């Protein structure tokens, strides 16, 4: 799965703050959640890719973690019996939360991340949100079209019979 959204702007921002130097390499983001919602290759339903090398309670894996080079991902569908272990990050299926508005793509790692984006687009506070640190990745185009994207997110949830509240349940059952 290839996700480069927002990379440049983040690099610029950190580069300026740290004065350029070596630090920007560290922030040349390879940071990802330990649980990623992906499309099930078998039924196209919601499957969850879990980084099994990360502690169960850690939300993110950072660029220095060894699991980038290994094959720590286990993918399990929430809707059918599909299950596959031993995948590396680059071979997990495509993200489940991909939403298009006039050809512009909004995506999220998982429901919690989508929830943060949704709150942000609706001018709700994301202070203290587990994904607040990913606010820097929210595209200018998403912000510009915030109403349309916010509606499209609601529609996406409806279509797939998901809600931000059911997130915890889905995760417990996998
Ligand atoms: Zn499935």
Short mmCIF file of N, CA and C in Angstrom, two decimals, residues 3 5-6 97 99 101 104-109 113-114 116-118 120-122 134-150 153:
data_model
loop_
_atom_site.label_atom_id
_atom_site.label_comp_id
_atom_site.label_asym_id
_atom_site.label_seq_id
_atom_site.Cartn_x
_atom_site.Cartn_y
_atom_site.Cartn_z
N UNK A 3 1.14 5.16 0.40
CA UNK A 3 0.46 6.37 0.85
C UNK A 3 1.49 7.48 1.04
N UNK A 5 0.38 10.82 0.91
CA UNK A 5 -0.36 12.06 1.08
C UNK A 5 0.25 12.96 2.13
N UNK A 6 0.37 14.21 1.79
CA UNK A 6 0.78 15.18 2.79
C UNK A 6 2.25 15.17 3.12
N UNK A 97 -10.88 2.84 3.51
CA UNK A 97 -11.54 4.16 3.55
C UNK A 97 -10.95 5.08 2.50
N UNK A 99 -12.33 7.75 -0.28
CA UNK A 99 -13.57 8.45 -0.62
C UNK A 99 -13.25 9.49 -1.67
N UNK A 101 -14.35 12.68 -4.03
CA UNK A 101 -15.27 13.79 -4.30
C UNK A 101 -14.71 14.52 -5.52
N UNK A 104 -11.26 13.85 -6.38
CA UNK A 104 -10.26 14.12 -5.34
C UNK A 104 -10.37 13.04 -4.27
N UNK A 105 -9.23 12.45 -3.91
CA UNK A 105 -9.27 11.30 -3.02
C UNK A 105 -9.00 11.68 -1.57
N UNK A 106 -9.91 11.28 -0.72
CA UNK A 106 -9.67 11.37 0.72
C UNK A 106 -9.51 9.94 1.22
N UNK A 107 -8.55 9.71 2.06
CA UNK A 107 -8.35 8.35 2.57
C UNK A 107 -8.02 8.43 4.06
N UNK A 108 -8.21 7.31 4.73
CA UNK A 108 -7.84 7.24 6.14
C UNK A 108 -7.30 5.86 6.45
N UNK A 109 -6.40 5.80 7.38
CA UNK A 109 -5.81 4.52 7.80
C UNK A 109 -6.85 3.58 8.36
N UNK A 113 -8.98 7.16 12.52
CA UNK A 113 -8.33 8.23 11.76
C UNK A 113 -9.39 9.01 10.97
N UNK A 114 -10.32 8.27 10.36
CA UNK A 114 -11.39 8.92 9.61
C UNK A 114 -12.23 9.79 10.54
N UNK A 116 -11.19 11.35 13.17
CA UNK A 116 -10.45 12.59 13.42
C UNK A 116 -10.62 13.56 12.25
N UNK A 117 -10.49 13.04 11.03
CA UNK A 117 -10.63 13.89 9.84
C UNK A 117 -12.04 14.48 9.79
N UNK A 118 -13.03 13.64 10.09
CA UNK A 118 -14.42 14.06 10.05
C UNK A 118 -14.66 15.18 11.07
N UNK A 120 -12.45 17.18 12.32
CA UNK A 120 -11.70 18.36 11.87
C UNK A 120 -12.47 19.12 10.80
N UNK A 121 -13.01 18.39 9.83
CA UNK A 121 -13.73 19.03 8.72
C UNK A 121 -15.02 19.68 9.21
N UNK A 122 -15.53 19.18 10.33
CA UNK A 122 -16.75 19.75 10.88
C UNK A 122 -16.48 20.77 11.99
N UNK A 134 -1.98 13.45 13.38
CA UNK A 134 -2.00 13.32 11.92
C UNK A 134 -2.75 14.48 11.25
N UNK A 135 -3.09 15.45 12.05
CA UNK A 135 -3.80 16.61 11.51
C UNK A 135 -3.00 17.28 10.39
N UNK A 136 -1.68 17.23 10.49
CA UNK A 136 -0.83 17.87 9.48
C UNK A 136 -1.01 17.24 8.10
N UNK A 137 -1.57 16.03 8.06
CA UNK A 137 -1.75 15.36 6.76
C UNK A 137 -3.06 15.74 6.07
N UNK A 138 -3.89 16.47 6.75
CA UNK A 138 -5.17 16.82 6.14
C UNK A 138 -4.94 17.80 4.99
N UNK A 139 -5.35 17.37 3.82
CA UNK A 139 -5.05 18.13 2.61
C UNK A 139 -5.79 19.46 2.56
N UNK A 140 -5.17 20.41 1.91
CA UNK A 140 -5.82 21.69 1.66
C UNK A 140 -7.11 21.50 0.89
N UNK A 141 -7.10 20.56 -0.04
CA UNK A 141 -8.30 20.33 -0.87
C UNK A 141 -9.45 19.75 -0.05
N UNK A 142 -9.11 18.94 0.94
CA UNK A 142 -10.16 18.40 1.81
C UNK A 142 -10.76 19.54 2.64
N UNK A 143 -9.88 20.43 3.07
CA UNK A 143 -10.36 21.55 3.89
C UNK A 143 -11.24 22.47 3.06
N UNK A 144 -10.80 22.72 1.84
CA UNK A 144 -11.55 23.60 0.95
C UNK A 144 -12.95 23.05 0.70
N UNK A 145 -13.01 21.74 0.48
CA UNK A 145 -14.31 21.13 0.20
C UNK A 145 -14.88 20.46 1.42
N UNK A 146 -14.67 21.07 2.57
CA UNK A 146 -14.97 20.36 3.82
C UNK A 146 -16.40 19.84 3.92
N UNK A 147 -17.37 20.62 3.42
CA UNK A 147 -18.76 20.16 3.52
C UNK A 147 -19.00 18.94 2.65
N UNK A 148 -18.48 19.01 1.43
CA UNK A 148 -18.68 17.88 0.50
C UNK A 148 -17.97 16.64 1.01
N UNK A 149 -16.76 16.80 1.52
CA UNK A 149 -16.03 15.65 2.02
C UNK A 149 -16.69 15.08 3.28
N UNK A 150 -17.17 15.96 4.12
CA UNK A 150 -17.81 15.52 5.34
C UNK A 150 -19.07 14.71 5.00
N UNK A 153 -18.08 11.34 3.65
CA UNK A 153 -17.65 10.42 4.72
C UNK A 153 -18.89 9.78 5.36
#
